[in-house]
Coordinates of C-alpha atoms in Angstrom, one line a residue:
M1 CA -77.1 80.4 -21.9
S2 CA -74.9 81.0 -18.9
P3 CA -71.5 82.8 -19.3
D4 CA -69.7 79.5 -18.6
E5 CA -71.7 77.7 -21.2
L6 CA -70.8 80.3 -23.8
L7 CA -67.1 79.7 -23.3
E8 CA -67.4 75.9 -23.5
G9 CA -66.1 74.4 -26.7
L10 CA -64.0 77.4 -27.6
D11 CA -60.3 76.8 -28.3
P12 CA -57.8 78.9 -26.2
E13 CA -57.5 81.6 -28.8
Q14 CA -61.3 81.8 -29.5
R15 CA -61.8 82.0 -25.7
L16 CA -59.3 84.8 -25.4
V17 CA -61.4 86.7 -28.0
A18 CA -64.6 86.0 -26.1
E19 CA -63.2 87.2 -22.8
S20 CA -61.6 90.4 -24.2
L21 CA -64.6 92.5 -23.6
R22 CA -63.1 95.9 -23.5
G23 CA -61.8 97.4 -26.7
P24 CA -59.9 98.0 -28.7
V25 CA -59.4 94.4 -29.8
R26 CA -58.0 93.2 -33.2
V27 CA -58.4 89.6 -34.2
L28 CA -56.5 88.3 -37.2
A29 CA -58.5 85.2 -38.2
G30 CA -57.4 82.9 -40.9
A31 CA -59.7 81.0 -43.2
G32 CA -61.7 78.2 -41.4
T33 CA -60.5 79.3 -37.9
G34 CA -64.0 79.9 -36.5
K35 CA -63.9 83.7 -36.5
T36 CA -67.7 84.1 -36.6
R37 CA -68.0 81.7 -33.7
A38 CA -65.4 83.7 -31.7
I39 CA -67.1 87.1 -32.2
T40 CA -70.7 85.9 -31.7
H41 CA -69.6 84.2 -28.4
R42 CA -67.8 87.3 -27.4
I43 CA -70.9 89.5 -27.9
A44 CA -73.2 86.9 -26.2
Y45 CA -70.7 86.5 -23.3
G46 CA -70.5 90.3 -22.9
V47 CA -74.3 90.5 -22.7
A48 CA -74.6 87.5 -20.3
T49 CA -72.0 88.9 -17.9
G50 CA -73.5 92.4 -18.0
A51 CA -70.4 94.0 -19.6
F52 CA -72.5 94.9 -22.7
T53 CA -76.0 96.4 -22.8
E54 CA -77.6 94.4 -25.5
S55 CA -79.3 97.4 -27.2
K56 CA -76.0 99.3 -27.3
V57 CA -74.1 96.8 -29.4
M58 CA -73.7 97.2 -33.1
A59 CA -72.2 94.3 -35.2
L60 CA -71.2 95.5 -38.6
T61 CA -70.5 93.5 -41.7
F62 CA -70.5 94.0 -45.5
T63 CA -73.2 91.8 -46.9
T64 CA -76.9 91.3 -45.9
R65 CA -76.3 87.6 -45.9
A66 CA -73.5 87.9 -43.4
A67 CA -75.5 90.3 -41.2
S68 CA -78.4 87.8 -41.3
E69 CA -76.1 85.0 -40.3
L70 CA -74.8 87.0 -37.4
R71 CA -78.3 87.8 -36.2
G72 CA -79.3 84.2 -36.3
R73 CA -76.3 83.0 -34.3
L74 CA -76.7 85.8 -31.7
R75 CA -80.3 84.9 -31.3
R76 CA -79.4 81.3 -30.6
L77 CA -76.9 82.4 -28.1
G78 CA -79.3 84.6 -26.1
A79 CA -78.3 88.0 -27.6
G80 CA -81.1 88.5 -30.0
G81 CA -81.4 92.2 -29.2
V82 CA -78.0 93.1 -30.7
S83 CA -78.1 95.0 -33.9
S84 CA -76.4 93.3 -36.8
R85 CA -76.3 95.3 -40.0
T86 CA -74.3 96.3 -43.0
F87 CA -72.6 99.7 -42.9
H88 CA -75.1 100.9 -45.5
A89 CA -78.2 99.6 -43.7
A90 CA -77.0 101.3 -40.4
A91 CA -76.3 104.6 -42.2
L92 CA -79.6 104.5 -44.1
S93 CA -81.5 104.0 -40.9
Q94 CA -79.8 106.9 -39.1
L95 CA -80.2 109.1 -42.2
G96 CA -83.9 108.4 -42.4
F97 CA -84.4 109.3 -38.7
F98 CA -82.3 112.5 -38.7
W99 CA -83.1 114.0 -42.1
P100 CA -86.5 115.5 -41.2
Q101 CA -85.0 117.0 -38.0
V102 CA -81.8 118.4 -39.6
V103 CA -82.7 119.2 -43.2
G104 CA -86.5 119.1 -43.1
G105 CA -88.9 117.3 -45.3
T106 CA -88.6 113.7 -46.5
M107 CA -85.3 112.1 -47.4
P108 CA -84.4 112.1 -51.1
R109 CA -85.1 109.0 -53.1
I110 CA -82.4 106.4 -53.3
L111 CA -81.2 105.6 -56.9
E112 CA -81.4 101.9 -57.7
G113 CA -78.5 102.2 -60.1
K114 CA -76.3 104.8 -61.7
A115 CA -76.2 103.7 -65.4
R116 CA -79.5 105.2 -66.4
L117 CA -78.8 108.6 -64.9
L118 CA -75.3 108.5 -66.4
G119 CA -76.8 107.8 -69.8
Q120 CA -78.9 110.9 -69.5
A121 CA -75.9 112.9 -68.4
A122 CA -74.0 111.6 -71.5
E123 CA -76.9 112.6 -73.7
S124 CA -77.0 116.1 -72.3
L125 CA -73.3 116.5 -73.0
R126 CA -73.6 114.8 -76.4
I127 CA -71.0 112.2 -75.5
R128 CA -71.6 108.8 -77.1
V129 CA -71.1 105.9 -74.7
D130 CA -72.3 102.3 -74.8
T131 CA -73.9 100.4 -72.0
A132 CA -70.7 98.6 -70.9
T133 CA -68.8 101.9 -70.7
L134 CA -71.7 103.4 -68.6
R135 CA -71.3 100.5 -66.2
D136 CA -67.6 101.2 -65.9
L137 CA -68.3 104.9 -65.3
A138 CA -70.7 103.9 -62.5
A139 CA -67.9 101.8 -61.0
E140 CA -65.5 104.7 -61.1
I141 CA -68.0 106.9 -59.3
E142 CA -68.5 104.3 -56.7
W143 CA -64.7 103.9 -56.2
R144 CA -64.2 107.6 -56.0
K145 CA -66.9 108.1 -53.3
I146 CA -66.0 105.0 -51.2
S147 CA -62.4 106.2 -51.3
A148 CA -63.7 109.6 -49.9
L149 CA -62.3 111.6 -52.9
S150 CA -63.7 114.7 -54.5
I151 CA -63.9 114.8 -58.3
A152 CA -60.8 117.1 -58.3
E153 CA -58.9 114.6 -56.1
Y154 CA -60.0 111.7 -58.3
A155 CA -58.7 113.6 -61.3
A156 CA -55.2 113.6 -59.8
R157 CA -55.2 109.8 -59.3
D158 CA -53.6 107.6 -61.9
R159 CA -56.4 105.1 -62.7
P160 CA -57.3 103.1 -65.9
L161 CA -60.1 105.0 -67.6
P162 CA -63.3 103.5 -69.0
H163 CA -62.8 102.2 -72.5
G164 CA -62.6 104.9 -75.2
L165 CA -62.9 108.0 -72.8
E166 CA -60.4 110.7 -72.0
L167 CA -60.0 112.0 -68.5
S168 CA -61.7 115.3 -69.4
K169 CA -64.8 113.4 -70.6
V170 CA -64.9 111.2 -67.5
L171 CA -64.8 114.3 -65.3
E172 CA -67.5 116.1 -67.3
L173 CA -69.8 113.0 -67.0
Q174 CA -69.2 112.8 -63.3
H175 CA -70.1 116.5 -62.8
A176 CA -73.2 116.2 -65.0
Y177 CA -74.3 113.0 -63.1
E178 CA -74.0 114.8 -59.7
N179 CA -75.9 117.8 -61.0
L180 CA -78.7 115.8 -62.4
K181 CA -78.9 113.8 -59.2
D182 CA -79.1 116.9 -57.0
E183 CA -81.7 118.5 -59.3
R184 CA -83.9 115.5 -58.9
R185 CA -83.4 115.1 -55.1
Q186 CA -81.8 111.7 -55.3
L187 CA -79.0 109.9 -53.5
D188 CA -77.0 107.0 -54.7
F189 CA -75.7 104.1 -52.6
E190 CA -72.5 105.8 -51.6
D191 CA -74.2 109.2 -50.8
V192 CA -76.0 107.4 -48.0
L193 CA -72.7 106.9 -46.2
L194 CA -71.4 110.3 -47.2
A195 CA -74.6 112.1 -46.0
C196 CA -74.7 110.2 -42.7
A197 CA -71.0 111.0 -42.0
G198 CA -71.5 114.6 -42.9
M199 CA -74.6 114.9 -40.6
I200 CA -72.7 113.5 -37.7
E201 CA -69.7 115.7 -38.3
S202 CA -71.7 118.9 -38.7
E203 CA -74.5 118.4 -36.1
P204 CA -73.3 117.9 -32.5
R205 CA -76.8 116.8 -31.4
V206 CA -76.9 114.1 -34.0
A207 CA -73.4 112.9 -33.0
Q208 CA -74.6 112.8 -29.4
Q209 CA -77.7 110.8 -30.1
V210 CA -75.9 108.3 -32.3
R211 CA -73.2 107.7 -29.7
E212 CA -75.7 107.3 -26.9
Q213 CA -77.6 104.7 -28.9
Y214 CA -74.5 102.5 -29.7
R215 CA -71.5 102.1 -27.5
F216 CA -69.9 98.8 -28.4
F217 CA -68.9 98.0 -32.0
V218 CA -67.8 94.8 -33.7
V219 CA -66.7 94.8 -37.3
D220 CA -66.5 91.5 -39.2
E221 CA -64.4 91.1 -42.4
Y222 CA -62.5 94.3 -41.4
Q223 CA -60.0 93.8 -44.3
D224 CA -62.8 94.9 -46.6
V225 CA -63.4 98.3 -45.0
S226 CA -63.1 101.3 -47.3
P227 CA -61.8 104.8 -46.3
L228 CA -65.4 106.1 -46.3
Q229 CA -66.6 103.3 -44.1
Q230 CA -63.7 103.7 -41.8
R231 CA -64.5 107.4 -41.4
L232 CA -68.1 106.7 -40.6
L233 CA -67.0 104.1 -38.0
E234 CA -64.7 106.6 -36.3
L235 CA -67.6 109.1 -36.2
W236 CA -69.9 106.5 -34.6
L237 CA -67.2 105.8 -32.0
G238 CA -66.3 109.4 -31.2
D239 CA -63.5 109.4 -28.5
R240 CA -64.4 105.9 -27.3
Q241 CA -62.4 102.7 -27.9
D242 CA -65.0 99.9 -27.5
L243 CA -64.2 98.4 -30.8
C244 CA -63.4 94.8 -31.9
V245 CA -62.3 94.2 -35.5
V246 CA -61.9 90.8 -37.1
G247 CA -60.4 90.1 -40.5
D248 CA -57.8 88.3 -42.7
A249 CA -55.5 90.3 -44.9
S250 CA -55.1 87.3 -47.1
Q251 CA -58.7 87.5 -48.1
T252 CA -58.7 91.1 -49.3
I253 CA -60.2 90.6 -52.8
Y254 CA -62.4 93.7 -53.2
S255 CA -59.9 96.5 -53.7
F256 CA -61.9 97.6 -56.8
T257 CA -64.6 98.7 -54.4
G258 CA -62.2 100.7 -52.2
A259 CA -61.5 97.9 -49.7
S260 CA -58.1 98.2 -48.0
P261 CA -56.4 95.8 -45.5
E262 CA -54.3 98.7 -44.2
F263 CA -56.8 99.6 -41.5
L264 CA -56.6 96.0 -40.2
L265 CA -52.8 95.6 -40.5
D266 CA -52.0 99.1 -39.1
F267 CA -54.6 98.9 -36.3
A268 CA -51.7 99.3 -33.7
R269 CA -50.9 102.8 -35.0
S270 CA -54.4 104.0 -34.0
Y271 CA -54.7 101.8 -31.0
P272 CA -51.3 101.0 -29.6
D273 CA -52.8 99.5 -26.4
A274 CA -55.1 97.2 -28.2
T275 CA -55.5 93.5 -27.4
F276 CA -54.2 91.4 -30.3
V277 CA -55.3 87.8 -31.0
Q278 CA -54.5 85.5 -33.9
L279 CA -56.8 82.6 -34.9
E280 CA -54.7 80.2 -37.0
R281 CA -56.2 76.8 -36.0
N282 CA -58.1 75.7 -39.1
Y283 CA -61.2 73.5 -38.5
R284 CA -62.2 73.3 -42.2
S285 CA -59.6 71.7 -44.4
T286 CA -57.4 68.7 -44.4
P287 CA -53.7 69.2 -43.5
S288 CA -52.7 68.8 -47.2
I289 CA -55.0 71.6 -48.3
I290 CA -53.8 73.8 -45.4
E291 CA -50.2 73.2 -46.4
M292 CA -50.9 74.3 -49.9
A293 CA -52.6 77.5 -48.7
N294 CA -49.7 78.4 -46.5
R295 CA -47.2 77.8 -49.4
L296 CA -49.1 80.1 -51.6
M297 CA -49.2 83.0 -49.1
R298 CA -45.7 82.5 -47.6
D299 CA -43.9 85.9 -47.1
E300 CA -47.0 87.9 -48.1
R301 CA -47.8 90.8 -45.8
G302 CA -50.2 90.0 -43.1
A303 CA -50.4 86.3 -44.0
L304 CA -51.1 83.9 -41.2
S305 CA -49.7 80.4 -40.8
L306 CA -52.6 78.0 -40.6
T307 CA -52.4 74.8 -38.6
S308 CA -54.7 71.9 -38.6
A309 CA -57.1 71.6 -35.7
E310 CA -56.6 67.8 -35.9
P311 CA -53.9 66.7 -33.4
A312 CA -50.8 65.3 -35.2
G313 CA -51.3 61.7 -36.1
A314 CA -55.0 61.8 -35.3
G315 CA -55.9 60.8 -38.8
A316 CA -54.9 60.7 -42.4
P317 CA -53.7 64.0 -43.9
G318 CA -56.4 63.7 -46.6
A319 CA -56.0 63.5 -50.4
V320 CA -53.1 65.5 -51.7
P321 CA -54.3 68.4 -53.8
E322 CA -53.8 67.8 -57.5
I323 CA -52.4 70.2 -60.1
L324 CA -53.4 69.1 -63.6
A325 CA -52.8 70.4 -67.2
Y326 CA -55.2 69.9 -70.1
R327 CA -54.9 70.5 -73.8
S328 CA -57.9 72.8 -73.9
D329 CA -60.5 74.4 -71.7
A330 CA -63.1 72.1 -73.3
A331 CA -61.0 69.1 -72.3
E332 CA -60.5 70.5 -68.9
A333 CA -64.3 70.9 -68.4
R334 CA -65.0 67.4 -69.7
E335 CA -62.5 65.8 -67.4
V336 CA -63.7 67.8 -64.4
A337 CA -67.3 66.8 -65.2
A338 CA -66.2 63.1 -65.5
E339 CA -64.4 63.3 -62.1
I340 CA -67.5 64.8 -60.5
S341 CA -69.6 62.0 -62.0
R342 CA -67.3 59.5 -60.3
L343 CA -67.5 61.3 -57.0
I344 CA -71.3 61.4 -57.1
A345 CA -71.4 57.7 -58.1
A346 CA -69.2 56.9 -55.1
G347 CA -71.6 58.6 -52.8
A348 CA -70.6 62.2 -52.7
K349 CA -73.5 64.7 -52.5
A350 CA -73.7 67.1 -55.4
Q351 CA -74.3 70.1 -53.1
D352 CA -70.9 69.4 -51.5
I353 CA -69.0 70.0 -54.7
A354 CA -68.0 73.3 -56.4
I355 CA -66.2 74.4 -59.5
L356 CA -64.6 77.8 -59.1
Y357 CA -63.2 80.1 -61.8
R358 CA -62.1 83.7 -62.3
I359 CA -64.7 85.2 -64.5
N360 CA -68.4 84.5 -65.3
A361 CA -67.7 83.8 -69.0
Q362 CA -65.9 80.6 -68.1
S363 CA -69.2 79.1 -66.9
A364 CA -70.3 78.5 -70.5
V365 CA -67.9 75.8 -71.4
I366 CA -68.1 74.3 -67.9
G367 CA -71.9 74.3 -68.1
A368 CA -71.8 72.6 -71.5
A369 CA -69.6 69.8 -70.2
L370 CA -71.8 69.3 -67.1
D371 CA -75.0 69.2 -69.3
D372 CA -73.4 66.6 -71.5
A373 CA -72.5 64.5 -68.4
G374 CA -76.1 64.9 -67.1
I375 CA -74.9 66.7 -63.9
G376 CA -77.2 69.4 -62.5
Y377 CA -75.6 72.7 -61.5
Q378 CA -76.4 76.1 -60.2
V379 CA -74.5 79.3 -60.9
R380 CA -73.9 81.4 -57.8
G381 CA -73.2 85.1 -57.8
G382 CA -73.7 87.5 -60.7
T383 CA -76.1 87.0 -63.5
R384 CA -76.3 83.6 -65.2
F385 CA -74.4 83.5 -68.4
F386 CA -77.4 83.1 -70.7
D387 CA -79.2 85.9 -68.8
L388 CA -76.4 88.5 -69.6
P389 CA -77.8 91.3 -71.8
E390 CA -75.0 90.9 -74.4
V391 CA -75.5 87.1 -74.5
K392 CA -79.3 87.5 -75.0
Q393 CA -78.7 90.0 -77.8
A394 CA -76.2 87.7 -79.5
V395 CA -78.5 84.7 -79.3
M396 CA -81.4 86.8 -80.7
M397 CA -79.2 88.0 -83.6
L398 CA -78.0 84.5 -84.3
K399 CA -81.6 83.3 -84.4
G400 CA -82.3 86.1 -86.9
A401 CA -79.3 85.0 -89.0
T402 CA -80.8 81.5 -89.4
I403 CA -83.6 83.0 -91.5
V404 CA -81.2 84.0 -94.2
K405 CA -79.9 80.9 -96.0
T406 CA -76.1 81.0 -96.2
D407 CA -73.4 78.5 -97.1
E408 CA -70.8 80.2 -94.9
L409 CA -69.0 78.2 -92.3
L410 CA -70.4 78.4 -88.8
F411 CA -67.2 80.1 -87.5
K412 CA -67.6 82.9 -90.1
T413 CA -71.3 83.5 -89.5
V414 CA -71.0 83.6 -85.7
S415 CA -67.9 85.8 -85.8
D416 CA -69.7 88.3 -88.1
V417 CA -72.7 88.5 -85.8
L418 CA -70.5 88.9 -82.7
R419 CA -68.3 91.6 -84.4
S420 CA -71.4 93.6 -85.0
L421 CA -71.9 93.6 -81.2
G422 CA -68.4 94.8 -80.6
W423 CA -66.5 91.5 -80.3
T424 CA -62.9 91.5 -81.5
Q425 CA -60.4 88.7 -81.9
S426 CA -58.1 90.3 -79.4
A427 CA -59.3 91.1 -75.8
P428 CA -59.5 94.7 -74.8
E429 CA -56.6 95.8 -72.5
T430 CA -58.9 97.3 -70.0
G431 CA -60.8 95.5 -67.3
G432 CA -64.3 96.2 -65.9
A433 CA -67.6 95.9 -67.8
V434 CA -66.1 96.3 -71.2
R435 CA -63.8 93.3 -70.6
S436 CA -66.6 91.3 -69.1
R437 CA -68.8 92.0 -72.1
W438 CA -66.0 90.9 -74.4
E439 CA -65.4 87.7 -72.4
S440 CA -69.1 86.8 -72.6
L441 CA -69.2 87.3 -76.4
N442 CA -65.9 85.5 -76.8
A443 CA -67.3 82.5 -74.8
I444 CA -70.0 82.2 -77.5
M445 CA -67.3 82.3 -80.2
V446 CA -65.4 79.5 -78.4
L447 CA -68.6 77.4 -78.2
A448 CA -69.0 77.8 -81.9
E449 CA -65.4 76.7 -82.5
E450 CA -66.0 73.6 -80.4
Q451 CA -68.8 72.4 -82.5
P452 CA -68.2 69.3 -84.7
A453 CA -67.3 69.9 -88.3
G454 CA -70.3 70.4 -90.5
T455 CA -72.5 71.8 -87.8
G456 CA -75.0 74.4 -89.2
L457 CA -76.0 77.7 -87.7
G458 CA -79.5 76.4 -87.0
E459 CA -78.1 73.4 -85.0
F460 CA -75.8 75.7 -83.1
V461 CA -78.6 78.1 -82.2
A462 CA -80.8 75.2 -81.1
E463 CA -78.0 74.1 -78.8
L464 CA -77.7 77.6 -77.3
V465 CA -81.4 77.8 -76.7
E466 CA -81.4 74.3 -75.1
R467 CA -78.5 75.2 -72.8
S468 CA -80.2 78.5 -71.8
A469 CA -83.4 76.7 -70.9
G470 CA -81.4 74.2 -68.8
Q471 CA -80.1 77.0 -66.6
H472 CA -83.3 77.4 -64.6
E473 CA -82.9 76.5 -61.0
P474 CA -83.2 72.7 -60.8
T475 CA -85.2 70.9 -58.3
M476 CA -82.5 68.2 -57.7
S477 CA -79.4 68.7 -55.7
T478 CA -76.8 70.4 -57.8
I479 CA -73.1 71.2 -57.8
T480 CA -72.2 74.9 -57.5
L481 CA -70.5 77.0 -60.2
A482 CA -69.1 80.2 -58.8
T483 CA -66.5 82.9 -59.5
L484 CA -63.7 83.1 -56.9
H485 CA -65.2 86.4 -55.7
S486 CA -68.7 85.0 -55.1
A487 CA -67.3 81.9 -53.4
K488 CA -65.8 83.9 -50.4
G489 CA -67.4 82.9 -47.1
L490 CA -68.5 79.5 -48.5
E491 CA -67.1 76.0 -48.3
W492 CA -67.5 72.5 -49.9
D493 CA -66.1 69.0 -49.5
A494 CA -64.6 69.0 -53.0
V495 CA -63.5 72.0 -54.9
F496 CA -62.2 72.2 -58.5
L497 CA -60.3 75.4 -59.4
V498 CA -60.2 75.7 -63.2
G499 CA -58.7 78.0 -65.7
L500 CA -55.5 78.7 -63.7
Q501 CA -53.5 80.1 -66.5
E502 CA -51.9 83.4 -67.2
G503 CA -54.4 85.9 -68.5
L504 CA -57.2 84.5 -66.3
L505 CA -55.4 84.1 -62.9
P506 CA -53.8 86.6 -62.7
I507 CA -56.3 88.3 -65.0
G508 CA -54.7 89.9 -68.1
Y509 CA -55.2 93.5 -67.1
A510 CA -53.6 93.0 -63.6
S511 CA -50.4 94.8 -64.4
T512 CA -49.3 96.3 -61.1
D513 CA -47.7 94.6 -58.1
S514 CA -50.7 95.3 -55.9
A515 CA -53.1 93.9 -58.6
I516 CA -51.0 90.7 -58.9
A517 CA -51.0 90.4 -55.1
E518 CA -54.8 90.6 -55.1
E519 CA -55.0 87.9 -57.8
R520 CA -52.9 85.7 -55.5
R521 CA -55.3 86.3 -52.7
L522 CA -58.2 85.2 -54.9
L523 CA -56.5 81.9 -55.5
Y524 CA -56.0 81.6 -51.7
V525 CA -59.7 82.2 -51.1
G526 CA -60.4 79.4 -53.7
I527 CA -58.0 76.9 -52.1
T528 CA -59.4 77.5 -48.6
R529 CA -63.0 76.8 -49.7
A530 CA -62.1 73.1 -49.8
R531 CA -62.7 70.7 -46.9
K532 CA -61.5 67.3 -48.1
R533 CA -60.6 67.4 -51.8
L534 CA -59.0 70.0 -54.0
Q535 CA -58.0 69.9 -57.7
L536 CA -56.3 72.8 -59.5
S537 CA -56.1 72.8 -63.3
W538 CA -55.2 74.9 -66.3
A539 CA -55.7 74.6 -70.1
A540 CA -53.0 74.9 -72.7
S541 CA -55.4 76.4 -75.3
T542 CA -58.8 78.1 -75.4
G543 CA -61.2 76.8 -78.1
Q544 CA -59.4 75.6 -81.3
R545 CA -57.0 78.5 -81.4
S546 CA -53.3 77.8 -81.9
A547 CA -52.2 80.4 -79.3
A548 CA -50.9 78.5 -76.3
N549 CA -51.7 79.4 -72.7
S550 CA -49.1 79.1 -69.9
P551 CA -49.9 77.9 -66.4
S552 CA -50.5 80.6 -63.7
R553 CA -47.3 81.8 -62.1
F554 CA -49.0 81.1 -58.7
L555 CA -48.9 77.3 -59.4
A556 CA -45.1 77.3 -59.2
G557 CA -44.0 75.7 -55.9
L558 CA -47.5 74.6 -54.9
A559 CA -47.0 70.9 -55.8
R560 CA -45.7 68.9 -52.9

């Protein structure tokens, strides 16, 4: 494509991004404003005009899916020679190339996961920990490394500790994990970034070769950059400023992985002479949905004010988003399923509809309602509910319990089995894997509570098995079930946001101002996934328990 053709069809702000070829450039891009279009046309325009050498451009993002999408778009725009990679993929490639030259021999093997090695470390120290706690320990190690902290620096931070462990034990386990890993010549996921950064810092010839290979950098979703990734980016750049970053502070929802919007928002401190562009013209959602998103984020730091790309008076504002209350989560799921049935009967495509929620465990009651309504669905992101290890174990033990004849009530039998797996009537105060495991087991308990009076254990187990079998990928078009985290970057015509009550959104363990702010941003991500229709709802009770839920604090002021 010619340079002029690459600029055609861009709005004024997108065109400014495309024509700002010399860095530094910061683009604040709101949801649905065409940021990917803007940056891919910028790269292709730079290549077409000769401002960029194709092989010297590196486009960085945070998921392989996003990197693949960028590559595809660039190829169609005539810039197929541009490298588009995740931070990790780029670092791994460089590490594999330089390791034999700098260290000698082959590069250490990359660990597929930390839990197994952590389990061996715990065994060597005679510290008893369960699988869920091991997963939380692995998450702590990931957070420490991506935050560029030593174990001693980590110890000085005030962080919630994995369930049942004192700080001294957490530190012992981290030291033992690192020692075992070094003894076996292994690297974990974060070590790849650390080792690559260390090699560039300590070896001038490595730094020179890397900086000769890549001159121009574009970073998508820059609000998700971590301190370690930022350090590596700065090492790749050296003293050059050919950098374009694009992001939206209102979509920072991965702080648990070390992501920080501060690098995006404070870009001017590092680059006072940078070009600044804001994309606020939303091409995705109806004006009514845009208004709700703006109301939610008003006065939040870094929030943009979205405007509709449709000229005023060009068309109807679209259906006004609804906020509904239901007596229980089961009733909420049934009514949402009924409304989806009506939409599909009226001609809507199932693949253009999504139900979004805060945690995976919520998918159980939703899936049951959809099954009852005969609506096919697929669960996006994370492990399917019935494939979770704790759920598989619970179902297996419930099957075993059917062999023993008992006259106990279903509620009592199921609760006894789940208690043997660690379920308690009250949720643990901590988050992470321990809380997720509890939520999964609790979802089975809720399903048992929802059974008609007189239902036997055998019938209940048969129902669980049937529902589990029904979760295989269907061949028909299906609606999407997804957590708010896994929905980021996607969009649908109709979106149903469910379970918007205190304890779920914001999640119960979000106790600090920053944690609450991130929960607000999660809701913003959910709202801005919708193109034409949006329904928000909450349930006054969960299962058949008398404890009442209250609506999410974020719903106040959203109704028009």
